[in-house]
Tab-separated table of C-alpha atoms in Angstrom:
chain	number	residue	atom	x	y	z
A	883	UNK	CA	81.565	93.977	107.789
A	884	UNK	CA	83.132	94.254	111.620
A	885	UNK	CA	82.393	97.781	112.870
A	886	UNK	CA	85.200	100.396	112.961
A	887	UNK	CA	86.140	99.981	116.952
A	888	UNK	CA	88.134	102.580	118.056
A	889	UNK	CA	86.307	105.553	118.737
A	890	UNK	CA	89.212	107.291	120.416
A	891	UNK	CA	89.260	109.343	118.224
A	892	UNK	CA	85.787	111.487	118.946
A	893	UNK	CA	84.522	110.296	121.351
A	894	UNK	CA	81.218	112.252	122.688
A	895	UNK	CA	81.459	114.263	120.133
A	896	UNK	CA	78.628	114.052	118.583
A	897	UNK	CA	76.457	114.673	121.451
A	898	UNK	CA	73.816	117.406	121.703
A	899	UNK	CA	74.177	119.830	123.589
A	900	UNK	CA	75.000	124.585	123.322
A	901	UNK	CA	78.720	123.751	123.449
A	902	UNK	CA	78.617	121.168	120.531
A	903	UNK	CA	76.128	123.283	118.537
A	904	UNK	CA	78.466	126.126	118.836
A	905	UNK	CA	80.529	127.565	115.925
A	906	UNK	CA	83.987	125.426	115.668
A	907	UNK	CA	85.917	128.657	114.827
A	908	UNK	CA	84.171	130.230	117.952
A	909	UNK	CA	85.030	126.865	119.974
A	910	UNK	CA	88.805	127.046	118.336
A	911	UNK	CA	89.535	129.989	118.905
A	912	UNK	CA	87.960	130.361	122.243
A	913	UNK	CA	89.686	127.531	124.001
A	914	UNK	CA	93.482	128.055	121.936
A	915	UNK	CA	93.278	131.167	123.765
A	916	UNK	CA	91.975	129.557	127.190
A	917	UNK	CA	94.764	128.081	126.645
A	918	UNK	CA	97.792	131.055	125.433
A	919	UNK	CA	96.192	132.946	128.412
A	920	UNK	CA	96.329	130.163	131.408
A	921	UNK	CA	99.979	129.776	130.524
A	922	UNK	CA	101.247	133.561	130.482
A	923	UNK	CA	100.228	133.421	133.818
A	924	UNK	CA	101.975	134.254	136.595
A	925	UNK	CA	102.117	131.062	139.305
A	926	UNK	CA	101.559	133.142	142.076
A	927	UNK	CA	98.010	133.902	140.380
A	928	UNK	CA	95.812	131.568	142.676
A	929	UNK	CA	92.564	133.008	142.332
A	930	UNK	CA	93.357	132.889	138.344
A	931	UNK	CA	93.901	129.197	137.896
A	932	UNK	CA	90.450	129.075	139.279
A	933	UNK	CA	88.873	130.874	137.621
A	934	UNK	CA	90.634	128.823	134.629
A	935	UNK	CA	89.449	126.026	136.231
A	936	UNK	CA	85.451	127.202	136.693
A	937	UNK	CA	85.381	128.556	133.403
A	938	UNK	CA	85.804	124.857	131.997
A	939	UNK	CA	83.807	122.731	134.968
A	940	UNK	CA	81.191	125.387	133.801
A	941	UNK	CA	81.128	124.691	130.341
A	942	UNK	CA	82.183	120.660	130.965
A	943	UNK	CA	78.612	120.994	132.424
A	944	UNK	CA	75.958	122.538	130.077
A	945	UNK	CA	78.263	119.762	127.342
A	946	UNK	CA	76.618	116.572	129.189
A	947	UNK	CA	80.678	115.119	128.259
A	948	UNK	CA	81.309	113.567	131.520
A	949	UNK	CA	83.743	113.699	134.225
A	950	UNK	CA	84.727	110.541	133.847
A	951	UNK	CA	86.067	110.593	130.534
A	952	UNK	CA	86.987	113.869	131.069
A	953	UNK	CA	89.968	112.872	133.588
A	954	UNK	CA	90.809	109.908	132.545
A	955	UNK	CA	91.894	111.704	128.793
A	956	UNK	CA	94.177	114.233	131.527
A	957	UNK	CA	96.085	111.437	132.197
A	958	UNK	CA	98.291	111.736	129.479
A	959	UNK	CA	100.022	114.838	130.540
A	960	UNK	CA	100.741	112.999	134.587
A	961	UNK	CA	103.624	110.469	132.616
A	962	UNK	CA	105.667	114.055	131.763
A	963	UNK	CA	105.233	115.806	134.893
A	964	UNK	CA	105.927	112.332	136.221
A	965	UNK	CA	109.567	112.267	134.699
A	966	UNK	CA	110.208	115.482	134.206
A	967	UNK	CA	109.192	117.713	136.842
A	968	UNK	CA	108.447	116.403	139.667
A	969	UNK	CA	112.479	116.122	141.498
A	970	UNK	CA	112.223	119.889	140.846
A	971	UNK	CA	111.453	120.661	143.612
A	972	UNK	CA	115.035	118.614	145.336
A	973	UNK	CA	117.226	120.311	142.717
A	974	UNK	CA	116.101	123.331	143.091
A	975	UNK	CA	118.334	126.088	145.712
A	976	UNK	CA	116.342	129.116	144.641
A	977	UNK	CA	114.388	130.519	147.349
A	978	UNK	CA	114.011	129.219	151.743
A	979	UNK	CA	113.709	125.499	152.472
A	980	UNK	CA	111.442	122.590	154.346
A	981	UNK	CA	112.551	120.477	154.980
A	982	UNK	CA	110.775	116.605	154.807
A	983	UNK	CA	111.695	113.692	156.853
A	984	UNK	CA	116.212	113.059	154.711
A	985	UNK	CA	114.784	115.251	151.865
A	986	UNK	CA	115.265	118.917	151.431
A	987	UNK	CA	113.175	120.713	149.450
A	988	UNK	CA	113.115	124.871	147.552
A	989	UNK	CA	110.397	126.512	147.493
A	990	UNK	CA	111.635	127.512	144.738
A	991	UNK	CA	111.275	124.582	143.425
A	992	UNK	CA	107.847	123.913	144.428
A	993	UNK	CA	107.067	126.461	142.912
A	994	UNK	CA	108.143	125.561	139.334
A	995	UNK	CA	106.389	122.250	140.819
A	996	UNK	CA	103.433	124.031	140.742
A	997	UNK	CA	102.795	126.186	137.436
A	998	UNK	CA	103.970	123.273	135.419
A	999	UNK	CA	100.888	120.808	136.480
A	1000	UNK	CA	98.415	123.687	137.232
A	1001	UNK	CA	99.051	125.133	133.626
A	1002	UNK	CA	99.235	121.772	132.000
A	1003	UNK	CA	96.707	120.553	133.667
A	1004	UNK	CA	93.870	123.180	133.431
A	1005	UNK	CA	95.317	123.568	129.065
A	1006	UNK	CA	94.378	119.753	128.645
A	1007	UNK	CA	91.175	119.599	129.833
A	1008	UNK	CA	90.716	123.008	127.248
A	1009	UNK	CA	91.659	120.651	124.639
A	1010	UNK	CA	89.744	117.771	125.329
A	1011	UNK	CA	86.617	119.920	125.659
A	1012	UNK	CA	87.528	121.582	122.386
A	1013	UNK	CA	87.978	117.382	120.715
A	1014	UNK	CA	85.045	116.306	122.818
A	1015	UNK	CA	82.791	119.145	121.914
A	1016	UNK	CA	83.585	119.344	118.445
A	1017	UNK	CA	84.045	116.273	115.308
A	1018	UNK	CA	87.377	116.634	113.834
A	1019	UNK	CA	86.320	116.883	111.023
A	1020	UNK	CA	84.014	120.156	112.270
A	1021	UNK	CA	87.123	121.446	113.664
A	1022	UNK	CA	89.077	121.027	110.117
A	1023	UNK	CA	86.467	123.400	108.437
A	1024	UNK	CA	87.438	125.786	111.315
A	1025	UNK	CA	91.045	125.966	110.530
A	1026	UNK	CA	90.312	126.084	106.606
A	1027	UNK	CA	87.711	129.293	107.342
A	1028	UNK	CA	91.009	131.123	109.677
A	1029	UNK	CA	93.098	130.759	106.685
A	1030	UNK	CA	95.262	127.412	107.045
A	1031	UNK	CA	96.949	126.614	104.487
A	1032	UNK	CA	94.462	124.331	102.265
A	1033	UNK	CA	97.410	121.248	101.912
A	1034	UNK	CA	96.833	120.886	105.517
A	1035	UNK	CA	93.222	121.019	105.928
A	1036	UNK	CA	91.998	118.564	102.638
A	1037	UNK	CA	95.056	116.233	104.023
A	1038	UNK	CA	94.152	116.002	107.265
A	1039	UNK	CA	90.493	115.528	106.482
A	1040	UNK	CA	91.871	112.267	104.540
A	1041	UNK	CA	94.143	111.351	107.060
A	1042	UNK	CA	90.911	111.618	109.755
A	1043	UNK	CA	88.975	109.537	107.133
A	1044	UNK	CA	92.123	106.845	106.953
A	1045	UNK	CA	93.367	106.618	109.915
A	1046	UNK	CA	90.117	104.330	111.685
A	1047	UNK	CA	91.140	102.295	108.128
A	1048	UNK	CA	94.515	101.936	109.198
A	1049	UNK	CA	93.980	101.136	112.878
A	1050	UNK	CA	91.900	98.046	111.870
A	1051	UNK	CA	94.132	97.402	109.660
A	1052	UNK	CA	97.318	96.899	112.683
A	1053	UNK	CA	94.545	95.310	115.906
A	1054	UNK	CA	94.195	92.666	113.228
A	1055	UNK	CA	97.740	92.857	112.902
A	1056	UNK	CA	98.761	92.437	116.485
A	1057	UNK	CA	95.530	89.585	116.277
A	1058	UNK	CA	97.894	87.580	114.319
A	1059	UNK	CA	101.256	88.147	116.016
A	1060	UNK	CA	99.781	87.667	119.844
A	1061	UNK	CA	97.619	83.857	118.067
A	1062	UNK	CA	101.206	83.623	117.054
A	1063	UNK	CA	102.914	83.520	120.590
A	1064	UNK	CA	104.325	87.077	120.842
A	1065	UNK	CA	105.466	88.141	124.051
A	1066	UNK	CA	107.415	92.130	123.263
A	1067	UNK	CA	109.363	91.561	126.735
A	1068	UNK	CA	112.997	92.049	124.132
A	1069	UNK	CA	114.513	93.968	122.061
A	1070	UNK	CA	115.097	91.797	119.825
A	1071	UNK	CA	111.405	91.001	119.320
A	1072	UNK	CA	110.962	94.294	117.777
A	1073	UNK	CA	112.013	92.352	114.793
A	1074	UNK	CA	108.044	91.429	114.084
A	1075	UNK	CA	107.384	94.796	115.214
A	1076	UNK	CA	109.536	96.596	112.209
A	1077	UNK	CA	108.149	93.914	109.779
A	1078	UNK	CA	104.295	94.515	111.192
A	1079	UNK	CA	104.865	98.758	109.707
A	1080	UNK	CA	106.553	98.229	107.154
A	1081	UNK	CA	103.801	96.229	105.461
A	1082	UNK	CA	101.959	98.711	107.254
A	1083	UNK	CA	103.145	101.368	104.842
A	1084	UNK	CA	102.944	99.409	101.857
A	1085	UNK	CA	99.541	98.419	102.254
A	1086	UNK	CA	98.506	102.167	102.580
A	1087	UNK	CA	100.837	103.576	100.604
A	1088	UNK	CA	99.184	101.448	98.066
A	1089	UNK	CA	95.792	101.837	99.052
A	1090	UNK	CA	96.746	106.361	99.077
A	1091	UNK	CA	97.448	105.061	95.139
A	1092	UNK	CA	94.443	103.090	94.327
A	1093	UNK	CA	92.348	105.838	96.609
A	1094	UNK	CA	93.887	108.663	94.573
A	1095	UNK	CA	93.023	106.316	91.158
A	1096	UNK	CA	89.190	106.107	93.022
A	1097	UNK	CA	88.977	109.875	93.614
A	1098	UNK	CA	90.173	110.189	89.543
A	1099	UNK	CA	88.281	109.070	88.066
A	1100	UNK	CA	84.843	110.610	89.853
A	1101	UNK	CA	86.188	113.601	88.809
A	1102	UNK	CA	88.172	114.903	92.625
A	1103	UNK	CA	90.271	118.085	91.526
A	1104	UNK	CA	91.608	119.198	94.588
A	1105	UNK	CA	88.215	121.378	95.976
A	1106	UNK	CA	86.622	119.285	98.384
A	1107	UNK	CA	82.646	120.180	98.537
A	1108	UNK	CA	81.250	119.779	101.393
A	1109	UNK	CA	77.504	121.063	102.721
A	1110	UNK	CA	78.418	123.071	106.274
A	1111	UNK	CA	76.626	126.352	107.231
A	1112	UNK	CA	78.247	128.746	109.841
A	1113	UNK	CA	77.417	131.691	111.696
A	1114	UNK	CA	78.132	133.803	114.465
A	1115	UNK	CA	75.222	134.524	116.707
A	1116	UNK	CA	74.909	135.604	120.362
A	1117	UNK	CA	75.402	131.956	121.619
A	1118	UNK	CA	78.517	132.421	119.694
A	1119	UNK	CA	79.249	135.802	121.385
A	1120	UNK	CA	78.640	134.820	124.861
A	1121	UNK	CA	80.749	131.523	125.013
A	1122	UNK	CA	84.197	134.009	123.291
A	1123	UNK	CA	82.160	136.245	126.391
A	1124	UNK	CA	83.004	133.640	128.717
A	1125	UNK	CA	86.236	132.023	127.476
A	1126	UNK	CA	88.016	134.780	126.551
A	1127	UNK	CA	86.753	138.305	128.535
A	1128	UNK	CA	86.627	136.528	132.234
A	1129	UNK	CA	90.179	135.302	132.612
A	1130	UNK	CA	90.678	138.963	130.600
A	1131	UNK	CA	89.643	139.982	132.951
A	1132	UNK	CA	90.010	138.637	136.207
A	1133	UNK	CA	94.036	138.713	135.501
A	1134	UNK	CA	93.479	142.672	134.450
A	1135	UNK	CA	92.107	142.484	137.326
A	1136	UNK	CA	95.512	142.234	139.654
B	821	UNK	CA	108.423	113.510	124.401
B	822	UNK	CA	106.153	115.823	123.764
B	823	UNK	CA	105.781	117.581	126.410
B	824	UNK	CA	103.038	119.827	127.470
B	825	UNK	CA	101.929	123.470	127.721
B	826	UNK	CA	103.455	125.080	130.515
B	827	UNK	CA	106.711	123.656	130.975
B	828	UNK	CA	108.433	126.531	128.550
B	829	UNK	CA	108.289	130.237	128.630
B	830	UNK	CA	106.863	131.900	125.896
B	831	UNK	CA	110.110	133.071	124.725
B	832	UNK	CA	111.214	129.755	124.185
B	833	UNK	CA	107.539	129.101	122.530
B	834	UNK	CA	107.350	131.813	119.828
B	835	UNK	CA	110.917	131.343	118.726
B	836	UNK	CA	111.015	127.891	117.991
B	837	UNK	CA	107.209	128.260	116.887
B	838	UNK	CA	109.317	130.871	114.062
B	839	UNK	CA	111.348	128.581	113.508
B	840	UNK	CA	109.608	125.290	112.922
B	841	UNK	CA	106.738	127.048	110.862
B	842	UNK	CA	109.186	128.523	109.071
B	843	UNK	CA	110.859	125.459	108.809
B	844	UNK	CA	107.867	123.432	107.689
B	845	UNK	CA	106.812	126.666	105.037
B	846	UNK	CA	109.872	126.647	103.267
B	847	UNK	CA	109.654	122.937	102.738
B	848	UNK	CA	105.989	123.728	101.665
B	849	UNK	CA	107.196	125.989	99.161
B	850	UNK	CA	110.393	123.883	97.799
B	851	UNK	CA	107.884	120.677	97.489
B	852	UNK	CA	104.976	123.143	95.841
B	853	UNK	CA	105.440	121.131	92.988
B	854	UNK	CA	105.161	117.942	94.662
B	855	UNK	CA	102.884	119.255	97.384
B	856	UNK	CA	99.799	120.144	94.808
B	857	UNK	CA	96.174	118.718	95.283
B	858	UNK	CA	97.481	115.142	93.186
B	859	UNK	CA	99.448	114.285	96.295
B	860	UNK	CA	96.913	114.845	98.843
B	861	UNK	CA	96.067	110.867	99.253
B	862	UNK	CA	99.403	110.036	99.865
B	863	UNK	CA	100.199	112.825	102.439
B	864	UNK	CA	97.120	111.637	103.855
B	865	UNK	CA	98.140	107.589	103.773
B	866	UNK	CA	101.799	108.646	105.314
B	867	UNK	CA	100.226	111.087	108.059
B	868	UNK	CA	97.697	108.430	109.225
B	869	UNK	CA	100.794	105.903	108.186
B	870	UNK	CA	103.070	107.228	111.204
B	871	UNK	CA	99.961	108.142	113.408
B	872	UNK	CA	99.293	104.413	114.006
B	873	UNK	CA	102.990	103.352	113.940
B	874	UNK	CA	103.654	105.549	116.261
B	875	UNK	CA	100.860	103.432	118.913
B	876	UNK	CA	102.926	100.617	118.502
B	877	UNK	CA	104.607	100.065	121.807
B	878	UNK	CA	107.995	98.479	121.112
B	879	UNK	CA	109.980	96.372	123.748
B	880	UNK	CA	112.741	98.126	124.993
B	881	UNK	CA	113.895	95.667	127.754
B	882	UNK	CA	112.511	93.455	129.991
B	883	UNK	CA	109.169	95.641	130.597
B	884	UNK	CA	109.872	99.043	130.110
B	885	UNK	CA	108.989	100.327	126.740
B	886	UNK	CA	108.850	103.047	123.897
B	887	UNK	CA	106.813	104.241	120.441
B	888	UNK	CA	108.433	104.655	117.434
B	889	UNK	CA	108.443	108.639	115.834
B	890	UNK	CA	108.969	108.051	112.058
B	891	UNK	CA	110.699	110.970	112.292
B	892	UNK	CA	113.487	109.927	109.743
B	893	UNK	CA	111.204	106.795	108.433
B	894	UNK	CA	109.651	109.673	106.880
B	895	UNK	CA	111.919	111.912	106.000
B	896	UNK	CA	113.727	108.624	103.890
B	897	UNK	CA	110.705	107.582	103.055
B	898	UNK	CA	109.109	110.659	100.928
B	899	UNK	CA	112.370	113.293	101.515
B	900	UNK	CA	113.138	116.193	104.614
B	901	UNK	CA	110.323	118.228	102.807
B	902	UNK	CA	107.391	115.905	102.287
B	903	UNK	CA	108.921	113.230	105.110
B	904	UNK	CA	108.490	117.190	107.253
B	905	UNK	CA	105.424	118.392	106.987
B	906	UNK	CA	103.419	114.067	107.259
B	907	UNK	CA	105.597	114.393	110.726
B	908	UNK	CA	104.576	118.807	111.593
B	909	UNK	CA	101.190	117.022	110.438
B	910	UNK	CA	101.184	113.198	112.467
B	911	UNK	CA	101.246	116.410	116.233
B	912	UNK	CA	98.997	118.770	115.124
B	913	UNK	CA	96.187	115.477	114.744
B	914	UNK	CA	98.112	114.741	118.320
B	915	UNK	CA	97.973	117.885	119.705
B	916	UNK	CA	94.130	118.841	119.056
B	917	UNK	CA	92.405	114.630	119.086
B	918	UNK	CA	94.186	114.089	122.246
B	919	UNK	CA	95.828	116.846	123.984
B	920	UNK	CA	99.017	115.165	123.323
B	921	UNK	CA	101.762	117.759	123.404
B	922	UNK	CA	100.542	121.032	124.715
B	923	UNK	CA	98.661	124.499	121.772
B	924	UNK	CA	101.294	126.610	123.146
B	925	UNK	CA	104.092	123.943	123.175
B	926	UNK	CA	103.100	122.728	119.509
B	927	UNK	CA	106.124	125.107	118.070
B	928	UNK	CA	108.649	123.627	120.306
B	929	UNK	CA	107.760	120.045	119.656
B	930	UNK	CA	108.043	120.722	115.824
B	931	UNK	CA	110.779	122.410	116.099
B	932	UNK	CA	112.306	118.414	117.880
B	933	UNK	CA	111.099	116.171	116.100
B	934	UNK	CA	109.430	117.540	112.525
B	935	UNK	CA	112.881	120.243	112.235
B	936	UNK	CA	115.239	117.830	113.825
B	937	UNK	CA	114.365	114.435	114.216
B	938	UNK	CA	113.191	115.454	110.464
B	939	UNK	CA	115.453	117.503	108.375
B	940	UNK	CA	118.231	117.399	110.712
B	941	UNK	CA	117.816	113.585	111.182
B	942	UNK	CA	117.423	113.853	106.600
B	943	UNK	CA	121.031	115.458	105.692
B	944	UNK	CA	123.216	113.443	108.904
B	945	UNK	CA	121.165	109.826	106.759
B	946	UNK	CA	122.557	111.583	103.251
B	947	UNK	CA	126.136	112.405	105.062
B	948	UNK	CA	125.942	108.582	106.213
B	949	UNK	CA	125.140	106.814	102.691
B	950	UNK	CA	127.377	110.159	100.811
B	951	UNK	CA	130.272	108.663	102.612
B	952	UNK	CA	130.160	105.039	102.649
B	953	UNK	CA	129.600	102.856	99.824
B	954	UNK	CA	127.122	103.196	97.195
B	955	UNK	CA	125.218	99.482	98.206
B	956	UNK	CA	121.829	98.578	100.120
B	957	UNK	CA	123.160	97.714	103.012
B	958	UNK	CA	124.944	100.369	103.548
B	959	UNK	CA	122.176	102.207	103.144
B	960	UNK	CA	120.605	100.844	105.730
B	961	UNK	CA	123.110	101.123	108.059
B	962	UNK	CA	122.702	104.924	107.582
B	963	UNK	CA	118.719	105.996	107.923
B	964	UNK	CA	119.760	103.499	111.026
B	965	UNK	CA	122.170	105.936	111.702
B	966	UNK	CA	119.988	109.247	111.205
B	967	UNK	CA	117.233	106.956	113.217
B	968	UNK	CA	119.144	106.805	116.181
B	969	UNK	CA	120.654	109.767	116.434
B	970	UNK	CA	118.267	112.017	115.740
B	971	UNK	CA	116.139	110.668	118.154
B	972	UNK	CA	118.612	111.589	120.987
B	973	UNK	CA	119.507	115.099	119.459
B	974	UNK	CA	115.821	115.258	120.095
B	975	UNK	CA	115.620	114.228	123.442
B	976	UNK	CA	118.333	116.942	123.608
B	977	UNK	CA	116.627	119.423	121.807
B	978	UNK	CA	113.559	118.904	124.301
B	979	UNK	CA	115.959	119.210	127.532
B	980	UNK	CA	117.701	122.581	125.899
B	981	UNK	CA	114.684	124.065	125.544
B	982	UNK	CA	112.365	123.342	129.559
B	983	UNK	CA	116.198	124.523	130.536
B	984	UNK	CA	116.951	127.544	129.429
B	985	UNK	CA	112.453	127.665	129.766
B	986	UNK	CA	113.800	128.042	133.716
B	987	UNK	CA	112.009	124.866	134.737
B	988	UNK	CA	114.512	122.922	134.605
B	989	UNK	CA	118.127	122.229	134.896
B	990	UNK	CA	120.228	121.223	132.489
B	991	UNK	CA	122.953	119.845	134.351
B	992	UNK	CA	120.015	116.975	134.890
B	993	UNK	CA	118.193	117.008	132.481
B	994	UNK	CA	119.824	117.189	129.282
B	995	UNK	CA	121.720	113.998	131.076
B	996	UNK	CA	118.938	111.792	131.722
B	997	UNK	CA	117.245	112.377	128.195
B	998	UNK	CA	119.893	111.587	126.529
B	999	UNK	CA	120.704	108.692	128.294
B	1000	UNK	CA	117.011	107.296	127.920
B	1001	UNK	CA	116.639	108.403	124.600
B	1002	UNK	CA	120.259	106.233	123.384
B	1003	UNK	CA	118.026	103.323	124.859
B	1004	UNK	CA	115.294	103.890	123.283
B	1005	UNK	CA	117.070	105.322	119.746
B	1006	UNK	CA	118.420	101.374	118.619
B	1007	UNK	CA	114.019	100.169	118.978
B	1008	UNK	CA	114.160	103.342	116.307
B	1009	UNK	CA	117.071	102.319	114.544
B	1010	UNK	CA	116.208	98.549	114.655
B	1011	UNK	CA	112.657	99.203	114.164
B	1012	UNK	CA	113.722	101.990	111.016
B	1013	UNK	CA	116.250	99.953	109.234
B	1014	UNK	CA	113.873	96.662	108.854
B	1015	UNK	CA	110.607	99.054	107.230
B	1016	UNK	CA	112.891	100.065	105.428
B	1017	UNK	CA	114.751	96.895	103.871
B	1018	UNK	CA	111.192	95.666	103.511
B	1019	UNK	CA	109.678	98.176	101.357
B	1020	UNK	CA	113.496	97.812	99.882
B	1021	UNK	CA	112.690	93.801	98.244
B	1022	UNK	CA	108.879	95.113	97.513
B	1023	UNK	CA	108.213	98.805	96.558
B	1024	UNK	CA	112.019	100.220	96.005
B	1025	UNK	CA	110.545	102.759	93.720
B	1026	UNK	CA	108.659	104.541	96.534
B	1027	UNK	CA	111.835	105.116	98.837
B	1028	UNK	CA	112.197	108.612	96.845
B	1029	UNK	CA	116.864	108.807	98.073
B	1030	UNK	CA	116.548	105.644	96.836
B	1031	UNK	CA	118.905	105.814	93.735
B	1032	UNK	CA	121.591	102.380	93.038
B	1033	UNK	CA	119.330	100.504	91.548
B	1034	UNK	CA	116.895	100.354	88.231
B	1035	UNK	CA	113.276	101.670	89.375
B	1036	UNK	CA	110.676	99.801	88.873
B	1037	UNK	CA	108.944	102.312	87.573
B	1038	UNK	CA	108.540	105.756	87.310
B	1039	UNK	CA	106.188	107.736	90.344
B	1040	UNK	CA	103.817	109.182	87.591
B	1041	UNK	CA	103.326	106.232	85.790
B	1042	UNK	CA	102.245	104.765	88.525
B	1043	UNK	CA	99.110	106.896	88.774
B	1044	UNK	CA	96.602	107.267	86.056
B	1045	UNK	CA	96.606	110.932	85.734
């Protein structure tokens, strides 16, 4: 059988570094705290954002995840910034204004643009570091340990297992569709997509029924057994100090 | 429509987060009798399905494309509570696994897509279904109409949140967002209708809100339990 081709989830999370070996709870708490601190920082504290980025670059360096991968993934926020935020300096009227050729650019608007751009970039960087140093199942386990309802974590662990299978299925359908001359330019061609999604749903659902029957026959009683062991050691405390206490210290010192 | 971190102020993030968590939490309590270990594989496969379906871009007009949201499809298939839980789970995976949608904006995204798009979308669908004659054609029409409206309303909620946060002026963002999504919503409606038509033809027993025809068999009998 062909190997599953979708490495888009969990890419680089199987590397072997100090960061990868950390307790996933520490990483989850650390990166989420970093995002919250970053989002709540006033936009005029330039140095604070520089410190956030420096911390992230340090973690990136220690983790051996290639910078190219992070930059590529960071592109995901660009469309939103372009569509929603880029026009702000031209419409906002607050603050002084600069003339940029025939266009007027307001200082207040520029601050907002800077604010959303730097914050979304720093936060996306943090989430990418989290997801490329922690395999998704470990992340789910950390959430469960942190008292997330079990129905959510168990469901997501199955979702993780099956999303690759479904995407493979979808890939096969797409190949079949494209080899039949589908060009995909106009709304009326959406019918084909509708049929594909319908077929995908039926196959997913029926697979779910089969999987559940198979699980029952193997003694499933709602508990998923795992063999993870967790510890909070020097490395975890050091990491949390770096990623949480340093930003707090920076924030307090201004 | 996935809002990244940094676009919303803390008030909006917290308020939408509380409402979204509350709605999904109430949903989980309401669906408790359905929501046991038994439903895990089913919910998981539906989550994976919506996730995969969102990766299919469909053409809007001459080259531009939108992607399928699936909120109304999920609630019509699974009911408002399980359906919105599935949408919430999809958002959680996209946020943590792909950095698509911010962590601090997760509440707002869940509010827009699971609460406004999903739960509210379900009641629009329910109302349309009640008002229209009891017929398969009108069932599909109500789902399509609700799908269109849910996408438009969700984008409107997104514009309002951005405006309250002081990021973008409402007078510019609201018309733009509504305009773009009025077009994207057509694709959403067409696909939702087509998918439901196919499921209705093959396995009408899977659509929880379809109570017109005789069911082939009840769900419990189909399972080895």
